[in-house]
PDB file of C-alpha atoms in Angstrom:
ATOM      1  CA  MET A1315      51.045 -49.258  -9.612  1.00 52.00           C
ATOM      2  CA  ASN A1316      47.505 -50.303  -8.385  1.00 53.00           C
ATOM      3  CA  HIS A1317      44.906 -49.273 -10.685  1.00 53.00           C
ATOM      4  CA  LYS A1318      41.424 -50.196  -9.188  1.00 51.00           C
ATOM      5  CA  LYS A1319      38.470 -49.817 -11.557  1.00 52.00           C
ATOM      6  CA  HIS A1320      35.891 -47.562  -9.953  1.00 48.00           C
ATOM      7  CA  LYS A1321      32.419 -48.424 -10.187  1.00 47.00           C
ATOM      8  CA  THR A1322      29.604 -46.080 -11.130  1.00 46.00           C
ATOM      9  CA  PHE A1323      26.191 -46.677 -10.479  1.00 45.00           C
ATOM     10  CA  ASP A1324      22.890 -45.282 -11.117  1.00 48.00           C
ATOM     11  CA  ARG A1325      21.375 -44.362  -7.535  1.00 47.00           C
ATOM     12  CA  LYS A1326      17.987 -43.827  -8.930  1.00 49.00           C
ATOM     13  CA  GLY A1327      15.613 -46.383  -7.550  1.00 49.00           C
ATOM     14  CA  GLN A1328      18.332 -47.745  -5.308  1.00 47.00           C
ATOM     15  CA  LYS A1329      16.876 -48.907  -1.913  1.00 50.00           C
ATOM     16  CA  GLY A1330      17.277 -46.324   0.638  1.00 50.00           C
ATOM     17  CA  PHE A1331      18.015 -43.419  -1.995  1.00 45.00           C
ATOM     18  CA  PRO A1332      15.815 -40.497  -1.089  1.00 49.00           C
ATOM     19  CA  GLN A1333      12.988 -40.295  -3.444  1.00 49.00           C
ATOM     20  CA  LYS A1334      13.100 -36.386  -3.219  1.00 49.00           C
ATOM     21  CA  PHE A1335      16.046 -36.426  -5.427  1.00 47.00           C
ATOM     22  CA  GLU A1336      14.366 -38.632  -8.202  1.00 47.00           C
ATOM     23  CA  LYS A1337      11.291 -36.011  -8.754  1.00 49.00           C
ATOM     24  CA  LYS A1338      11.509 -32.470  -9.368  1.00 51.00           C
ATOM     25  CA  ARG A1339       9.425 -30.504  -6.664  1.00 52.00           C
ATOM     26  CA  GLU A1340       6.474 -28.756  -7.683  1.00 58.00           C
ATOM     27  CA  PHE A1341       4.916 -25.877  -5.913  1.00 69.00           C
ATOM     28  CA  ALA A1342       1.251 -24.662  -5.731  1.00 74.00           C
ATOM     29  CA  PRO A1343       0.890 -21.019  -7.427  1.00 85.00           C
ATOM     30  CA  PRO A1344      -0.062 -18.587  -4.946  1.00 90.00           C
ATOM     31  CA  ILE A1345      -3.898 -17.582  -4.579  1.00 94.00           C
ATOM     32  CA  ALA A1346      -5.376 -14.441  -4.998  1.00 95.00           C
ATOM     33  CA  ILE A1347      -6.547 -12.552  -1.803  1.00 96.00           C
ATOM     34  CA  THR A1348      -7.865  -9.055  -0.906  1.00 96.00           C
ATOM     35  CA  ILE A1349      -6.180  -6.798   1.679  1.00 97.00           C
ATOM     36  CA  ASP A1350      -9.061  -7.361   4.076  1.00 96.00           C
ATOM     37  CA  GLN A1351      -8.323 -11.447   4.097  1.00 96.00           C
ATOM     38  CA  ILE A1352      -4.686 -10.559   5.474  1.00 97.00           C
ATOM     39  CA  ASP A1353      -4.350 -11.784   8.986  1.00 96.00           C
ATOM     40  CA  ALA A1354      -1.886 -13.387  11.343  1.00 95.00           C
ATOM     41  CA  ASP A1355      -2.807 -16.901  10.053  1.00 95.00           C
ATOM     42  CA  VAL A1356      -1.407 -15.758   6.587  1.00 96.00           C
ATOM     43  CA  LEU A1357       2.228 -14.503   7.670  1.00 96.00           C
ATOM     44  CA  GLY A1358       4.948 -15.938   5.697  1.00 96.00           C
ATOM     45  CA  ARG A1359       2.882 -17.085   2.909  1.00 96.00           C
ATOM     46  CA  ARG A1360       2.846 -15.905  -0.865  1.00 96.00           C
ATOM     47  CA  PHE A1361      -0.340 -14.568  -2.311  1.00 97.00           C
ATOM     48  CA  VAL A1362      -1.167 -12.669  -5.533  1.00 97.00           C
ATOM     49  CA  LEU A1363      -2.815  -9.114  -4.962  1.00 97.00           C
ATOM     50  CA  GLU A1364      -4.352  -6.784  -7.552  1.00 97.00           C
ATOM     51  CA  GLY A1365      -4.804  -3.043  -6.762  1.00 97.00           C
ATOM     52  CA  GLN A1366      -3.681   0.445  -7.457  1.00 97.00           C
ATOM     53  CA  VAL A1367      -0.434   2.200  -6.325  1.00 98.00           C
ATOM     54  CA  GLU A1368      -1.460   5.173  -4.291  1.00 97.00           C
ATOM     55  CA  SER A1369       2.169   6.535  -3.572  1.00 98.00           C
ATOM     56  CA  ILE A1370       5.797   5.420  -3.854  1.00 98.00           C
ATOM     57  CA  SER A1371       8.413   6.328  -1.225  1.00 97.00           C
ATOM     58  CA  GLN A1372      12.206   5.761  -1.655  1.00 97.00           C
ATOM     59  CA  THR A1373      13.870   4.981   1.955  1.00 95.00           C
ATOM     60  CA  GLY A1374      17.538   4.269   2.663  1.00 96.00           C
ATOM     61  CA  GLY A1375      16.618   0.558   2.042  1.00 95.00           C
ATOM     62  CA  PRO A1376      13.730  -0.613   0.078  1.00 96.00           C
ATOM     63  CA  THR A1377      11.171   1.134  -2.013  1.00 98.00           C
ATOM     64  CA  LEU A1378       7.577   1.351  -0.465  1.00 98.00           C
ATOM     65  CA  PHE A1379       4.621   1.169  -2.519  1.00 98.00           C
ATOM     66  CA  SER A1380       1.199   2.090  -0.855  1.00 97.00           C
ATOM     67  CA  PHE A1381      -1.107  -0.017  -2.444  1.00 95.00           C
ATOM     68  CA  SER A1382      -4.965  -0.252  -2.601  1.00 96.00           C
ATOM     69  CA  ASP A1383      -7.733  -2.752  -3.766  1.00 96.00           C
ATOM     70  CA  GLY A1384     -10.797  -1.220  -2.369  1.00 95.00           C
ATOM     71  CA  THR A1385     -10.802  -3.600   0.770  1.00 96.00           C
ATOM     72  CA  GLY A1386      -7.984  -1.639   2.480  1.00 96.00           C
ATOM     73  CA  ASN A1387      -4.244  -0.203   1.970  1.00 97.00           C
ATOM     74  CA  LEU A1388      -1.053  -2.378   2.523  1.00 98.00           C
ATOM     75  CA  ALA A1389       2.568  -1.295   1.965  1.00 98.00           C
ATOM     76  CA  LEU A1390       4.378  -3.157  -0.545  1.00 98.00           C
ATOM     77  CA  LYS A1391       8.190  -3.550  -0.227  1.00 98.00           C
ATOM     78  CA  GLY A1392      10.381  -3.769  -3.036  1.00 97.00           C
ATOM     79  CA  PHE A1393      14.288  -4.194  -2.708  1.00 96.00           C
ATOM     80  CA  VAL A1394      17.158  -4.332  -5.128  1.00 94.00           C
ATOM     81  CA  ALA A1395      19.938  -2.322  -3.304  1.00 95.00           C
ATOM     82  CA  PRO A1396      20.279   0.178  -0.355  1.00 94.00           C
ATOM     83  CA  GLY A1397      18.517   3.504  -1.567  1.00 92.00           C
ATOM     84  CA  LYS A1398      18.038   2.195  -5.149  1.00 96.00           C
ATOM     85  CA  ARG A1399      14.688   2.331  -6.730  1.00 97.00           C
ATOM     86  CA  ALA A1400      13.039  -0.885  -6.993  1.00 97.00           C
ATOM     87  CA  PHE A1401      10.488  -1.552 -10.039  1.00 97.00           C
ATOM     88  CA  PRO A1402      11.331   1.517 -11.608  1.00 97.00           C
ATOM     89  CA  GLU A1403       8.357   0.961 -14.551  1.00 97.00           C
ATOM     90  CA  ILE A1404       5.785   1.056 -11.717  1.00 98.00           C
ATOM     91  CA  ASN A1405       4.274   4.599 -11.118  1.00 97.00           C
ATOM     92  CA  GLU A1406       1.624   6.143  -8.776  1.00 98.00           C
ATOM     93  CA  GLY A1407      -1.583   5.382 -10.100  1.00 97.00           C
ATOM     94  CA  ASP A1408      -0.602   2.058 -12.004  1.00 97.00           C
ATOM     95  CA  CYS A1409      -2.980  -0.640 -11.601  1.00 98.00           C
ATOM     96  CA  ILE A1410      -0.605  -3.757 -10.857  1.00 98.00           C
ATOM     97  CA  GLY A1411      -0.675  -7.416 -10.153  1.00 97.00           C
ATOM     98  CA  ALA A1412       1.883  -8.709  -7.470  1.00 97.00           C
ATOM     99  CA  VAL A1413       3.295 -11.777  -5.978  1.00 97.00           C
ATOM    100  CA  VAL A1414       4.094 -10.935  -2.381  1.00 98.00           C
ATOM    101  CA  THR A1415       5.028 -12.721   0.759  1.00 97.00           C
ATOM    102  CA  ILE A1416       3.052 -11.476   3.801  1.00 97.00           C
ATOM    103  CA  ASN A1417       5.137 -10.177   6.566  1.00 97.00           C
ATOM    104  CA  GLU A1418       4.686  -8.080   9.746  1.00 96.00           C
ATOM    105  CA  TYR A1419       6.971  -5.051  10.503  1.00 94.00           C
ATOM    106  CA  ASN A1420       6.254  -2.405  13.355  1.00 94.00           C
ATOM    107  CA  ASP A1421       3.111  -4.334  14.319  1.00 94.00           C
ATOM    108  CA  GLU A1422       1.752  -3.717  10.716  1.00 96.00           C
ATOM    109  CA  PHE A1423       1.031  -6.181   8.022  1.00 97.00           C
ATOM    110  CA  GLU A1424       3.231  -5.673   4.634  1.00 97.00           C
ATOM    111  CA  GLY A1425       3.861  -7.398   1.394  1.00 98.00           C
ATOM    112  CA  GLU A1426       7.162  -8.062   0.175  1.00 98.00           C
ATOM    113  CA  ILE A1427       7.299  -8.197  -3.621  1.00 98.00           C
ATOM    114  CA  VAL A1428       8.465 -11.176  -5.105  1.00 97.00           C
ATOM    115  CA  SER A1429       7.037 -10.095  -8.802  1.00 97.00           C
ATOM    116  CA  ILE A1430       5.043  -7.147  -9.937  1.00 97.00           C
ATOM    117  CA  LYS A1431       3.652  -6.350 -13.274  1.00 97.00           C
ATOM    118  CA  LYS A1432       1.333  -3.435 -14.814  1.00 97.00           C
ATOM    119  CA  LEU A1433      -2.068  -4.776 -15.620  1.00 97.00           C
ATOM    120  CA  SER A1434      -3.263  -4.529 -19.182  1.00 97.00           C
ATOM    121  CA  SER A1435      -5.838  -2.007 -19.882  1.00 96.00           C
ATOM    122  CA  SER A1436      -8.503  -4.469 -19.900  1.00 97.00           C
ATOM    123  CA  GLU A1437      -7.362  -5.701 -16.711  1.00 96.00           C
ATOM    124  CA  THR A1438      -6.884  -2.276 -15.291  1.00 96.00           C
ATOM    125  CA  GLU A1439     -10.763  -1.663 -16.197  1.00 97.00           C
ATOM    126  CA  ASN A1440     -11.974  -4.736 -14.685  1.00 96.00           C
ATOM    127  CA  LEU A1441      -9.979  -3.979 -11.439  1.00 95.00           C
ATOM    128  CA  LYS A1442     -11.311  -0.221 -11.278  1.00 95.00           C
ATOM    129  CA  ASN A1443     -14.849  -1.575 -11.671  1.00 95.00           C
ATOM    130  CA  ARG A1444     -14.317  -4.089  -8.834  1.00 93.00           C
ATOM    131  CA  ILE A1445     -12.999  -1.483  -6.778  1.00 92.00           C
ATOM    132  CA  LYS A1446     -15.944   0.884  -7.369  1.00 93.00           C
ATOM    133  CA  GLU A1447     -18.283  -1.966  -6.627  1.00 93.00           C
ATOM    134  CA  ILE A1448     -16.704  -2.920  -3.312  1.00 89.00           C
ATOM    135  CA  GLN A1449     -16.728   1.079  -2.466  1.00 88.00           C
ATOM    136  CA  ARG A1450     -20.298   1.255  -3.267  1.00 91.00           C
ATOM    137  CA  LYS A1451     -21.105  -1.768  -1.129  1.00 88.00           C
ATOM    138  CA  GLY A1452     -19.133  -0.536   1.692  1.00 72.00           C
TER     139      GLY A1452
END
């Protein structure tokens, strides 16, 4: 029997070893935007949106949230399973913060929900005041 000893080596720092494996990749957090800032230049990128849920519709696929921030309206899509209600804790009239990926569907912009949460009562009050101010100026 021929038993060879197997060498083990630490490849970290070894010449030719890709540096990307030595460090964890860090991502910048998504920035906040308003609906009126959405255009073709931001397709495929993640952003934070804050606003109010106007209505909720369940389709045979995703759950659709009609969303407004005072500058416009946007459909937000949530998907967990075909025909199953996504984010059941979110109701019509709730003020929310959501991280979304901006996409286009049927020549309309939409947000694909990455994460979503109800705003606290103080955040809700601040948001409603911002929306009133936007509407007053508009």
